[in-house]
């Protein structure tokens, strides 16, 4: 398996534009997580899905952020409109259901909003 | 809510030195505990884990023991190498299929 695949790897956009980040989880995994990493706040869990259903989106910072998982092999994180403070590295991770199971991370998308 | 506290970095050591990175946690119930490592420009990789009290996780010479009485999961290695230079994250999973709660990370620098 190729692991968790995220695209794009880098994104530079202007303030106010819509940004869509994409994630393909590992085949067979039932849980998918979106994290944001910044120097100031470290790694923050934004939202996670179990069996394509959003379970906890309490980490989503504002209504400008939305996430979908239309099927077991694809998820998107959308920011509309984007702001400079959204600049961060966004990671997607997937795992099998169950406590204590390993989460596998993608390589991340580095987002810069200018 | 759940939280993880780990020592701030950077931690700079010489090759072959002994390493300890402290990690303590706050959680309800009986969480699973993890150490992840992040190399520059990459995502996080699982280093080791422990799912119940007194379990010891180990991998690549690193060890950590789940101490419920002190709510700790300190990472240790007897002799570090330059290739161990990375950022190390302590994390917990509260239960079921919950997401991981991470510490802020500790940047480890090993000098030859």
Short mmCIF file of C-alpha atoms in Angstrom, two decimals:
data_model
loop_
_atom_site.label_atom_id
_atom_site.label_comp_id
_atom_site.label_asym_id
_atom_site.label_seq_id
_atom_site.Cartn_x
_atom_site.Cartn_y
_atom_site.Cartn_z
CA UNK A 1 0.00 0.00 0.00
CA UNK A 2 1.25 3.51 -0.80
CA UNK A 3 0.24 4.85 2.59
CA UNK A 4 -1.89 7.91 3.21
CA UNK A 5 -1.72 10.20 0.21
CA UNK A 6 -2.28 13.93 0.49
CA UNK A 7 -2.43 16.54 -2.23
CA UNK A 8 -1.18 19.04 -2.92
CA UNK A 9 2.10 18.94 -0.98
CA UNK A 10 2.37 22.71 -1.10
CA UNK A 11 -0.27 25.36 -1.66
CA UNK A 12 0.18 29.10 -1.84
CA UNK A 13 -2.97 31.15 -2.16
CA UNK A 14 -4.18 34.67 -1.68
CA UNK A 15 -6.31 35.72 1.23
CA UNK A 16 -9.99 35.26 0.48
CA UNK A 17 -9.53 32.39 -1.93
CA UNK A 18 -11.00 28.94 -1.44
CA UNK A 19 -8.55 26.15 -0.65
CA UNK A 20 -9.25 22.42 -0.89
CA UNK A 21 -6.93 19.84 0.60
CA UNK A 22 -7.30 16.19 -0.38
CA UNK A 23 -6.61 12.90 1.32
CA UNK A 24 -6.70 9.27 0.30
CA UNK A 25 -6.53 7.00 3.37
CA UNK A 26 -5.02 3.55 3.49
CA UNK A 27 -7.36 1.00 2.00
CA UNK A 28 -9.33 -0.84 4.67
CA UNK A 29 -8.93 1.79 7.34
CA UNK A 30 -12.18 2.93 8.95
CA UNK A 31 -11.05 6.10 10.70
CA UNK A 32 -9.72 9.28 9.13
CA UNK A 33 -8.32 12.30 10.96
CA UNK A 34 -7.40 15.83 9.92
CA UNK A 35 -4.73 17.65 11.95
CA UNK A 36 -3.21 21.10 11.72
CA UNK A 37 0.39 21.78 12.79
CA UNK A 38 1.74 25.22 13.64
CA UNK A 39 4.72 26.38 15.65
CA UNK A 40 2.51 28.19 18.14
CA UNK A 41 -0.18 25.56 18.74
CA UNK A 42 1.55 22.31 17.81
CA UNK A 43 -0.62 19.51 16.43
CA UNK A 44 -4.35 20.07 16.70
CA UNK A 45 -7.06 17.56 15.82
CA UNK A 46 -9.56 19.33 13.59
CA UNK A 47 -12.07 16.59 12.80
CA UNK A 48 -12.30 12.84 12.48
CA UNK A 49 -14.51 10.37 10.67
CA UNK A 50 -15.44 6.78 11.46
CA UNK A 51 -16.85 4.80 8.56
CA UNK A 52 -17.17 8.03 6.56
CA UNK A 53 -19.31 9.69 9.26
CA UNK A 54 -17.99 12.81 11.05
CA UNK A 55 -17.71 11.96 14.74
CA UNK A 56 -16.13 15.00 16.32
CA UNK A 57 -15.58 18.34 14.61
CA UNK A 58 -15.07 20.35 17.78
CA UNK A 59 -11.52 21.15 16.68
CA UNK A 60 -12.58 22.91 13.52
CA UNK A 61 -11.62 26.51 14.22
CA UNK A 62 -14.41 28.35 12.42
CA UNK A 63 -17.26 27.99 9.98
CA UNK A 64 -14.78 28.79 7.24
CA UNK A 65 -13.49 25.25 7.64
CA UNK A 66 -15.43 22.25 6.38
CA UNK A 67 -14.56 18.60 5.80
CA UNK A 68 -16.24 15.84 3.87
CA UNK A 69 -15.72 12.15 3.35
CA UNK A 70 -17.97 11.08 0.50
CA UNK A 71 -16.59 7.55 0.44
CA UNK A 72 -14.09 5.33 2.20
CA UNK A 73 -11.21 6.29 -0.07
CA UNK A 74 -11.39 10.07 -0.18
CA UNK A 75 -11.71 13.08 2.07
CA UNK A 76 -11.42 16.83 1.62
CA UNK A 77 -10.75 19.73 3.94
CA UNK A 78 -11.95 23.05 2.58
CA UNK A 79 -11.22 26.57 3.78
CA UNK A 80 -13.41 29.32 2.39
CA UNK A 81 -12.44 32.12 2.55
CA UNK A 82 -8.81 31.56 3.51
CA UNK A 83 -6.92 33.92 5.83
CA UNK A 84 -3.19 34.34 6.55
CA UNK A 85 -3.64 32.80 10.01
CA UNK A 86 -4.69 29.56 8.32
CA UNK A 87 -1.11 29.09 7.16
CA UNK A 88 0.07 25.76 8.58
CA UNK A 89 0.86 22.19 7.68
CA UNK A 90 -2.29 20.09 7.44
CA UNK A 91 -1.98 16.36 8.01
CA UNK A 92 -4.38 13.59 7.22
CA UNK A 93 -4.12 10.28 9.08
CA UNK A 94 -6.01 7.01 8.95
CA UNK A 95 -6.33 3.96 11.16
CA UNK A 96 -8.38 0.88 11.79
CA UNK A 97 -11.17 1.25 14.31
CA UNK A 98 -10.38 0.42 17.90
CA UNK A 99 -8.44 1.78 20.80
CA UNK A 100 -4.67 1.58 20.74
CA UNK A 101 -4.38 1.19 17.00
CA UNK A 102 -1.68 3.05 15.10
CA UNK A 103 -2.59 6.11 13.07
CA UNK A 104 -0.70 6.41 9.78
CA UNK A 105 0.04 9.93 8.66
CA UNK A 106 0.37 11.43 5.22
CA UNK A 107 3.25 13.73 4.38
CA UNK A 108 1.11 16.80 4.88
CA UNK A 109 0.08 19.83 2.87
CA UNK A 110 1.97 23.02 3.61
CA UNK A 111 -0.51 25.87 3.15
CA UNK A 112 0.61 29.47 2.86
CA UNK A 113 -2.03 32.18 2.66
CA UNK A 114 -0.63 35.56 1.61
CA UNK B 1 -10.32 17.40 28.56
CA UNK B 2 -7.39 15.20 27.72
CA UNK B 3 -3.95 16.78 27.56
CA UNK B 4 -0.30 15.84 27.13
CA UNK B 5 2.66 17.77 28.47
CA UNK B 6 6.19 17.09 27.31
CA UNK B 7 9.46 18.82 27.91
CA UNK B 8 10.24 21.76 25.70
CA UNK B 9 13.14 21.60 23.34
CA UNK B 10 15.40 21.75 21.68
CA UNK B 11 17.31 19.03 23.45
CA UNK B 12 20.91 18.83 22.28
CA UNK B 13 23.02 15.76 23.07
CA UNK B 14 26.25 14.24 21.92
CA UNK B 15 26.26 10.94 20.07
CA UNK B 16 26.10 7.90 22.41
CA UNK B 17 24.58 9.94 25.24
CA UNK B 18 21.60 8.72 27.26
CA UNK B 19 18.26 10.24 26.29
CA UNK B 20 15.18 10.96 28.36
CA UNK B 21 12.24 12.97 27.10
CA UNK B 22 9.59 13.45 29.77
CA UNK B 23 5.89 13.11 29.04
CA UNK B 24 2.95 13.35 31.42
CA UNK B 25 -0.72 13.20 30.63
CA UNK B 26 -4.17 14.01 31.92
CA UNK B 27 -7.05 11.83 30.83
CA UNK B 28 -10.19 10.21 32.10
CA UNK B 29 -10.34 6.48 32.01
CA UNK B 30 -7.52 4.36 30.63
CA UNK B 31 -5.93 5.90 27.57
CA UNK B 32 -3.50 4.32 25.15
CA UNK B 33 -0.15 6.13 24.97
CA UNK B 34 2.11 6.68 21.98
CA UNK B 35 5.39 8.20 20.90
CA UNK B 36 5.57 9.47 17.34
CA UNK B 37 8.63 10.80 15.52
CA UNK B 38 8.71 13.41 12.76
CA UNK B 39 11.70 13.82 10.46
CA UNK B 40 12.09 17.09 8.52
CA UNK B 41 9.52 17.53 5.78
CA UNK B 42 7.70 14.33 6.63
CA UNK B 43 4.59 13.19 8.43
CA UNK B 44 4.58 11.53 11.81
CA UNK B 45 5.59 7.91 12.23
CA UNK B 46 4.72 5.69 15.15
CA UNK B 47 7.78 4.95 17.26
CA UNK B 48 6.20 2.89 20.05
CA UNK B 49 3.04 2.50 22.05
CA UNK B 50 1.55 1.06 25.24
CA UNK B 51 -2.10 0.32 25.78
CA UNK B 52 -2.33 -0.43 29.49
CA UNK B 53 -0.62 0.34 32.76
CA UNK B 54 2.89 -1.09 33.26
CA UNK B 55 3.19 -1.99 29.57
CA UNK B 56 6.55 -1.14 28.03
CA UNK B 57 6.70 -0.10 24.41
CA UNK B 58 10.01 -0.45 22.59
CA UNK B 59 11.39 0.06 19.10
CA UNK B 60 14.77 0.93 17.55
CA UNK B 61 16.40 1.09 20.98
CA UNK B 62 13.78 3.48 22.37
CA UNK B 63 11.63 2.49 25.35
CA UNK B 64 8.77 3.97 27.33
CA UNK B 65 6.76 2.51 30.21
CA UNK B 66 3.13 3.35 30.90
CA UNK B 67 3.07 4.57 34.53
CA UNK B 68 -0.48 5.07 35.70
CA UNK B 69 0.51 6.09 39.21
CA UNK B 70 2.55 9.03 37.92
CA UNK B 71 0.53 9.51 34.69
CA UNK B 72 3.77 9.43 32.73
CA UNK B 73 5.22 7.85 29.60
CA UNK B 74 8.83 9.00 29.45
CA UNK B 75 10.87 8.15 26.35
CA UNK B 76 14.38 6.75 26.87
CA UNK B 77 17.26 5.52 24.77
CA UNK B 78 20.57 4.31 26.09
CA UNK B 79 22.82 5.56 23.30
CA UNK B 80 21.57 8.05 20.75
CA UNK B 81 22.81 8.43 17.19
CA UNK B 82 22.93 11.41 14.84
CA UNK B 83 20.15 9.75 12.85
CA UNK B 84 17.84 10.08 15.88
CA UNK B 85 17.69 13.83 15.35
CA UNK B 86 14.00 14.62 14.84
CA UNK B 87 10.94 15.96 16.61
CA UNK B 88 9.33 13.54 19.07
CA UNK B 89 5.67 13.72 20.04
CA UNK B 90 3.97 12.08 22.98
CA UNK B 91 0.29 11.36 22.42
CA UNK B 92 -2.70 9.71 24.00
CA UNK B 93 -5.88 8.19 22.71
CA UNK B 94 -8.72 8.51 25.15
CA UNK B 95 -10.62 5.48 24.07
CA UNK B 96 -12.36 3.68 21.27
CA UNK B 97 -11.65 5.26 17.94
CA UNK B 98 -10.95 8.76 19.27
CA UNK B 99 -8.36 10.96 17.67
CA UNK B 100 -4.93 11.37 19.21
CA UNK B 101 -4.15 14.25 21.57
CA UNK B 102 -0.53 15.33 21.07
CA UNK B 103 2.03 17.12 23.18
CA UNK B 104 3.80 20.12 21.66
CA UNK B 105 6.75 18.05 20.52
CA UNK B 106 10.41 17.96 21.54
CA UNK B 107 13.08 18.78 18.99
CA UNK B 108 16.06 16.48 19.53
CA UNK B 109 19.44 17.37 18.07
CA UNK B 110 22.26 14.84 18.23
CA UNK B 111 25.74 16.15 17.55
CA UNK B 112 28.57 13.90 16.32
#
